[in-house]
Structures are given as C-alpha cells and as structure tokens.
Tab-separated table of C-alpha atoms in Angstrom:
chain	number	residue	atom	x	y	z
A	1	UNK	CA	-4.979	34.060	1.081
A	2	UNK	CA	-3.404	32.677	-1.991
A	3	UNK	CA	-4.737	30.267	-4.189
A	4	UNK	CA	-4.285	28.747	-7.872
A	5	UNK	CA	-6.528	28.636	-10.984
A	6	UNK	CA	-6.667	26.433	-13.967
A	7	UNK	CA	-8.896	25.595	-16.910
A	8	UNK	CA	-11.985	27.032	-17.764
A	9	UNK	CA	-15.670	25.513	-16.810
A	10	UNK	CA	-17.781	24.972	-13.879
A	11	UNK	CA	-15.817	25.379	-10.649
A	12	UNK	CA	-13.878	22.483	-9.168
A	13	UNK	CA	-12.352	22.867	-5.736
A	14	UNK	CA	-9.230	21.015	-4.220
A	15	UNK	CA	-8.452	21.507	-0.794
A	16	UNK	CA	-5.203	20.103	0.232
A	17	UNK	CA	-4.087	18.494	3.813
A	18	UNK	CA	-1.618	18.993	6.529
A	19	UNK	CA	1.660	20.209	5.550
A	20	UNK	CA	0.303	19.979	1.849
A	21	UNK	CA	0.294	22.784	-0.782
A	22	UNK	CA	-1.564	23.393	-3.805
A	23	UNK	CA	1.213	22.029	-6.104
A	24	UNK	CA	1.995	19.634	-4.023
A	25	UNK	CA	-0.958	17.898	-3.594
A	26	UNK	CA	-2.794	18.733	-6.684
A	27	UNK	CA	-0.075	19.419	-8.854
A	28	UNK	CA	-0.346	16.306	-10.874
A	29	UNK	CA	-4.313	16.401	-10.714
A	30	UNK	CA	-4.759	19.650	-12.234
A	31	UNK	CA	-4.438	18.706	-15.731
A	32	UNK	CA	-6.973	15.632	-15.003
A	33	UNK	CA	-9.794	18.246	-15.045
A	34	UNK	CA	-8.696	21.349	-16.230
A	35	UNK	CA	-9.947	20.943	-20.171
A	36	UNK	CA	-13.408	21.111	-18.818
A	37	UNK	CA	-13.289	22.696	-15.516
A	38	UNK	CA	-12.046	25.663	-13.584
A	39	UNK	CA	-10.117	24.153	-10.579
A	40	UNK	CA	-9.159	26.013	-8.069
A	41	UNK	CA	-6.537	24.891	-5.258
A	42	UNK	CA	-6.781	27.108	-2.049
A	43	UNK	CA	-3.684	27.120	0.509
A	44	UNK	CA	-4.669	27.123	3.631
A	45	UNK	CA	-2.806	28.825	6.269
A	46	UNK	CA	0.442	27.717	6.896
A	47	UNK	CA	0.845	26.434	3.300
A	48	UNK	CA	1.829	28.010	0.049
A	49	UNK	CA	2.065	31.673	0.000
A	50	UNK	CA	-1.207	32.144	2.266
A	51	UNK	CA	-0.167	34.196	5.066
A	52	UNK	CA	-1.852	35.770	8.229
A	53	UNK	CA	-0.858	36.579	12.083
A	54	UNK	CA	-0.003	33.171	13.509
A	55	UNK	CA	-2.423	32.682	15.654
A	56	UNK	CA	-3.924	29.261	15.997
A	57	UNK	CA	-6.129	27.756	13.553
A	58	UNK	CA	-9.840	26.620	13.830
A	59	UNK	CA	-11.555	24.418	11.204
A	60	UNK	CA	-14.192	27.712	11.080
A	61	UNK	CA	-11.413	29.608	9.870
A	62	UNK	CA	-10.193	27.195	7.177
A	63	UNK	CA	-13.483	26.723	6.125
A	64	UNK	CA	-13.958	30.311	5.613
A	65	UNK	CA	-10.830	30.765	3.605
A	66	UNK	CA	-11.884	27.380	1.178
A	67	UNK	CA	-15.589	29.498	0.824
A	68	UNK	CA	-13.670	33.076	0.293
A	69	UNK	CA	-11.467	31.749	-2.763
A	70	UNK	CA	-14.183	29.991	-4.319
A	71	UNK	CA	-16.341	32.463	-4.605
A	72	UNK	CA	-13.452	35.057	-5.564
A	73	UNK	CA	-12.252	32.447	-8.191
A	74	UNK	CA	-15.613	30.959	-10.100
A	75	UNK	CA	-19.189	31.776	-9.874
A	76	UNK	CA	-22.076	29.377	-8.776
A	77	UNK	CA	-22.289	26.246	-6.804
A	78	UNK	CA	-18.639	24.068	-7.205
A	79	UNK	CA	-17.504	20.610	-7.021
A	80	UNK	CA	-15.269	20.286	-3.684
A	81	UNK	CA	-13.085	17.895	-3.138
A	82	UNK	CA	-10.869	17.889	-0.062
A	83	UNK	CA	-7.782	15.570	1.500
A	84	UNK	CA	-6.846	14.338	5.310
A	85	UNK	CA	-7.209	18.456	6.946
A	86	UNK	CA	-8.892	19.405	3.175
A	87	UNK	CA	-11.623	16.915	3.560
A	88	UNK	CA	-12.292	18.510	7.548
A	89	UNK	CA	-12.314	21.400	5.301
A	90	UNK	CA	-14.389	20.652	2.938
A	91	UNK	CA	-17.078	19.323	4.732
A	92	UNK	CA	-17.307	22.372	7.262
A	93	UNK	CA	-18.146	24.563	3.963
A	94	UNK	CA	-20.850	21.610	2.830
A	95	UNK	CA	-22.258	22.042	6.133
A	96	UNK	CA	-22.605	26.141	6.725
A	97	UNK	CA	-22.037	27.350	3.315
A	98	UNK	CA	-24.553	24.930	1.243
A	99	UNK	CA	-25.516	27.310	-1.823
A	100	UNK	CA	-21.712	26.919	-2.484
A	101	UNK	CA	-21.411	23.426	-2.832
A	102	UNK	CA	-23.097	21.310	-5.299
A	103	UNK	CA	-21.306	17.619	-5.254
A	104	UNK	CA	-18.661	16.976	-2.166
A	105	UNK	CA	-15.589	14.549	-2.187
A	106	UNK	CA	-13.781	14.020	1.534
A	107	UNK	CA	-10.704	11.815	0.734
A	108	UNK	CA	-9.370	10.085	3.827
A	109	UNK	CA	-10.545	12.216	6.276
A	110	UNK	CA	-12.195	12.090	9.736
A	111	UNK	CA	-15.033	12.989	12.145
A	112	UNK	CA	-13.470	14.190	15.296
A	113	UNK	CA	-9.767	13.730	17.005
A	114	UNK	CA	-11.567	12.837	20.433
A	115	UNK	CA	-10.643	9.362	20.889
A	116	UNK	CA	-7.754	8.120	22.353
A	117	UNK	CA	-5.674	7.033	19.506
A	118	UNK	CA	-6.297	9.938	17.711
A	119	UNK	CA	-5.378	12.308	20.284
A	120	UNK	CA	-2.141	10.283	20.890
A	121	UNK	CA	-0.965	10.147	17.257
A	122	UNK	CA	-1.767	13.833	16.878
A	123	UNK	CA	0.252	14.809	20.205
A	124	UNK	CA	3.190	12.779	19.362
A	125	UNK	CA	3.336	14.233	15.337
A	126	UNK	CA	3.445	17.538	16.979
A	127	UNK	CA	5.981	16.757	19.980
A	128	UNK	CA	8.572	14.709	16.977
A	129	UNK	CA	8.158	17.936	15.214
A	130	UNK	CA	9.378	20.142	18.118
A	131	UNK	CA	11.849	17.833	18.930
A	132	UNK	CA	13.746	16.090	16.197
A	133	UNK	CA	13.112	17.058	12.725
A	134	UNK	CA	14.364	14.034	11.333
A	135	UNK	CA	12.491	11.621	13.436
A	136	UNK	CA	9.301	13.611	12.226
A	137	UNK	CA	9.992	13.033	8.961
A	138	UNK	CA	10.596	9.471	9.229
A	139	UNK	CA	7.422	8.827	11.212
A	140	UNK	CA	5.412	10.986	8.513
A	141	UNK	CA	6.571	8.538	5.789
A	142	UNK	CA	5.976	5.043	8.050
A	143	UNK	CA	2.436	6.698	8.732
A	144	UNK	CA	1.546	8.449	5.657
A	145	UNK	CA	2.574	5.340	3.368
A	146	UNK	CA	1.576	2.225	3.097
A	147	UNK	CA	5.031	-0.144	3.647
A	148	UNK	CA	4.093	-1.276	0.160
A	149	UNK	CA	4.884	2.116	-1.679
A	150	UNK	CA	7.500	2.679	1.092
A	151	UNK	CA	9.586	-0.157	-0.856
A	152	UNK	CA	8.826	1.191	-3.967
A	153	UNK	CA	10.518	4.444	-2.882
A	154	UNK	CA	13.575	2.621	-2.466
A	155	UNK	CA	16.634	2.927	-0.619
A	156	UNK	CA	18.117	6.134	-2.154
A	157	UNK	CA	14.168	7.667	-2.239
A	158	UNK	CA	13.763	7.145	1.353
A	159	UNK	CA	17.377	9.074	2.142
A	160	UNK	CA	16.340	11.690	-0.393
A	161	UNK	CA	13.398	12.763	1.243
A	162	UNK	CA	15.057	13.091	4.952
A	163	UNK	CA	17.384	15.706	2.682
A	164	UNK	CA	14.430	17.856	0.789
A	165	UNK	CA	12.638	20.703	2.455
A	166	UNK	CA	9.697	19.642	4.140
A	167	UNK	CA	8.307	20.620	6.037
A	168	UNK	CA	6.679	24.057	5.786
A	169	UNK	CA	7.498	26.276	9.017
A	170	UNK	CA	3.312	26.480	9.360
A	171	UNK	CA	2.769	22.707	9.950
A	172	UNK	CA	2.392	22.752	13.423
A	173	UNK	CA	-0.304	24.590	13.444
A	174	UNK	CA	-1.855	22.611	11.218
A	175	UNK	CA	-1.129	19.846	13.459
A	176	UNK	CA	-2.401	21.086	16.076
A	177	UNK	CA	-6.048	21.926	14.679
A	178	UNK	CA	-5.824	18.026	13.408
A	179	UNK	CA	-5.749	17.014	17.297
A	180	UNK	CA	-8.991	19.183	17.674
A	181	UNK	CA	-11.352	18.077	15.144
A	182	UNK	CA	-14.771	17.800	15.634
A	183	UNK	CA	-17.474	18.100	13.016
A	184	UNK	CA	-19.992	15.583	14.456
A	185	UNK	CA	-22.343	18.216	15.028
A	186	UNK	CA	-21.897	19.994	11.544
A	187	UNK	CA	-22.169	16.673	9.282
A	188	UNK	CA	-25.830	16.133	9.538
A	189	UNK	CA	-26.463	19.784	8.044
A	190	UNK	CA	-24.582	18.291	5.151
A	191	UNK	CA	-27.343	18.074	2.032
A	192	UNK	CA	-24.746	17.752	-1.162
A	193	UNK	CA	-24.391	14.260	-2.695
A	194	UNK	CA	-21.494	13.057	-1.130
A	195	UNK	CA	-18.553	10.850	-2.278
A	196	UNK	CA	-16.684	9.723	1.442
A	197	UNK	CA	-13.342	7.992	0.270
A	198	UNK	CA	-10.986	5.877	2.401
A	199	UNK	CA	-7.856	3.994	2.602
A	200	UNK	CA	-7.902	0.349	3.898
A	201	UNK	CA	-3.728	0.585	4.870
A	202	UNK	CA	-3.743	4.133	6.035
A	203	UNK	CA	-2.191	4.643	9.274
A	204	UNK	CA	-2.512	8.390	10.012
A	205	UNK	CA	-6.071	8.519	9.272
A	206	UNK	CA	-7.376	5.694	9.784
A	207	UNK	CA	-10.219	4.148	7.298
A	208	UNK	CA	-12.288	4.494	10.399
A	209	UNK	CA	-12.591	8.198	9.595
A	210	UNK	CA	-14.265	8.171	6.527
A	211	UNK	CA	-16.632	5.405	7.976
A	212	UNK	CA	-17.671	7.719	10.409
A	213	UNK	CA	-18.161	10.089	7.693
A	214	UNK	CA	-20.336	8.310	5.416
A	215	UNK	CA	-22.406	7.344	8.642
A	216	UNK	CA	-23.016	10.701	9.638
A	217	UNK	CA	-23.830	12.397	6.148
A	218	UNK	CA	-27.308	11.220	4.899
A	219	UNK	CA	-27.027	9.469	1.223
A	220	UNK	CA	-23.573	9.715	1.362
A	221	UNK	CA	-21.729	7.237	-0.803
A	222	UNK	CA	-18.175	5.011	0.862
A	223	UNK	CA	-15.585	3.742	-1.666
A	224	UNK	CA	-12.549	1.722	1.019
A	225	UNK	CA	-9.357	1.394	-1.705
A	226	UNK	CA	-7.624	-1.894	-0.931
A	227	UNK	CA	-4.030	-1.550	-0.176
A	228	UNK	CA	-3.721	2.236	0.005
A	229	UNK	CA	-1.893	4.586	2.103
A	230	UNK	CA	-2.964	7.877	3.708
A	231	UNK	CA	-0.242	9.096	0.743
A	232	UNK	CA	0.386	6.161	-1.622
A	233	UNK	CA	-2.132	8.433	-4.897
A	234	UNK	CA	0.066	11.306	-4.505
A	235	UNK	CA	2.332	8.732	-7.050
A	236	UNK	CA	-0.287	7.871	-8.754
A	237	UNK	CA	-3.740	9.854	-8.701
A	238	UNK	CA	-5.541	7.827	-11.640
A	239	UNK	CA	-7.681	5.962	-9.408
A	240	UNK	CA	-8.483	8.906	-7.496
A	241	UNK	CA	-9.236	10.993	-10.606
A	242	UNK	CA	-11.310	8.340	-11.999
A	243	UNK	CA	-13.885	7.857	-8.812
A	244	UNK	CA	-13.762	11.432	-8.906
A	245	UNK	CA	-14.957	11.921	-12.290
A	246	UNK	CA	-17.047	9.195	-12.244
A	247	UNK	CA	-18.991	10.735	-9.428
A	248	UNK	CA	-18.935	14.456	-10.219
A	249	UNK	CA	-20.207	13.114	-13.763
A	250	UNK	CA	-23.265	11.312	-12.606
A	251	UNK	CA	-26.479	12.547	-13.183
C-alpha cells in the first residue's frame, strides 16, 4: 500500500473517494494542516501507486489498509477525515478500530447502496464505464458537479477534461464496492465525536447519505453546505478546511 506524509504533529488522516488519489483529492488540502499536523493520505486500492491482486474489494479491506498506514505513518489516536468511498472508509475504522481514532470527519458519504436509486446509479456508472469511456466521463462531471461550478468550468474546461487521463484503470472496482455498501450495522459501534458533512446539490451521493449518517452515529454533529456538489470543494477546499479545523480544534 502506498501512502503520503506531510508536516509534523499529531496525526491527521485523509482518505480519498472513488477514482480519487492522494494528490488529487488532498493535494490542495495538505498545506491547510501540515504546519501543525502530520497528515497522512492513504491510496486505496485501485488508486495511486497502491497495488495488490485484483480481486474485488470489500469496505473490510479498505478499512484495513486506512488502519495499516496510520499506524505505520504516526503514533497514537488520529484525526480521520474521509470523502464519498473515504468517508465509507473512514467510518468502518471508527467503528472496529476505535483506539485509532480520536475525532472523525465523513464528507458526503453514505450508509448503505441498498435502495433502489442507489443501486441504479451505481450499476449504470459501472456499465458507462465498460461501455463508452467518454459517456462515463461526461456523466461523472453532470453527477459529481453541481451545474453551477459546471458553468464555471467553461466551455474549453469541460472539452479539456473529456481529453485528460482519468480515469485510473482500478475504478471499477471501486465502483463496484460503492454499489455494495452497507455499514448500518457498524455505525452504532461508532464512539468518536463525529463531524457528518453533506452537500445540498450533490447528485452522486445524495445529501440523504450523510443524514443517514448523523442518524445512526450517537452525538454525531450534521453541517448540509448550500449549493454544493458531490465535487464543487475540490476548486475550492476553504470551507471544507475551515469546518474541519473548527471541529478537530474544539475542546
């Protein structure tokens, strides 16, 4: 498993989401946190430079691999903070691995895939990507982005990013352990304070996720951003950083 570390302090843990990376993601959050803190960005498999036999993924397994390079990487209970498939993630390790986790962040992330809408966006994700790369790009960006940031993109940014590299060749299976989420009976083992974030114009996850997150982890805290995307902070991550901070700083 690969992972990054920055900065020197007590441990702070990023966990990125599907078809995300540790730059990618985090890239322009690192420097948010690293004067004071160690921050460590796992990639999980299929991402980054992590690699392993294939086979398909479980949320056990990427649970185990966020717990392994934390406790190779920094010493003592951490700060974890995890996005879309980091947040699943992250709240697995909360759950089974408590003496590791001493505050908890899920950013737009979800309970369980069982519903019907769920398992229907999931399914078609994974069929565009088998099918038509393009298309799955295109329906990544209408779904990931609010339509608000998709104007700010522009013309020319929107044509650019059909033309980059994205996505990583490990997506799928990423994908496909998205479609089979289900933590309900994990999140009530979940004793950290907890900071459950969500995004009111976020049409891959919907805000309904992170609702059923707050309501299943006792004393848990729900912030819904106005007029956000599943993607739209990637631009931007000040307001992120700042409820971040503001939480992970509290007494």
């Amino acid at each position: 498993m690969h992972y990054e570390v920055d900065g020197h302090g007590p441990g702070l843990v990023l966990v990125h989401g599907t078809g995300g990376d540790a730059e990618k993601v985090f890239g322009n959050v690192v420097d948010h946190f690293s004067e004071t803190r160690t921050v460590v960005r796992p990639n999980l498999s299929g991402s980054g430079q992590t690699t392993d036999d294939g086979s398909e993924l479980t949320v056990d397994l990427i649970a185990e691999q966020v717990a392994a390079a934390t406790r190779a990487a920094v010493s003592g209970p951490v700060d974890l903070l995890g996005f879309s498939l980091g947040a699943v993630a992250a709240a697995a390790v909360a759950a089974t691995r408590p003496e590791l986790v001493r505050r908890l962040v899920l950013v737009a992330g979800w309970a369980h895939s069982t519903g019907p809408r769920d398992r229907y966006y999931f399914r078609t994700w994974r069929q565009l990507l088998d099918t038509d790369r393009e298309l799955f790009k295109r329906f990544s960006a209408l779904t990931g982005f609010s339509p608000a940031a998709l104007d700010r993109f522009g013309h020319q940014g929107l044509a650019d990013s059909l033309a980059d590299s994205w996505p990583p060749p490990g997506i799928g299976r990423q994908i496909e352990l998205g479609g089979r989420v289900d933590l309900r009976p994990l999140l009530p083992a979940i004793s950290a304070p907890t900071l459950v974030v969500g995004f009111a114009d976020d049409a891959m996850i919907p805000v309904e996720g992170s609702r059923q997150l707050h309501a299943a982890i006792a004393g848990s805290r729900l912030v819904e951003v106005e007029d956000q995307g599943h993607m739209d902070w990637f631009a931007d991550p000040s307001g992120l950083v700042d409820l971040t901070r503001e939480f992970l700083d509290a007494s």
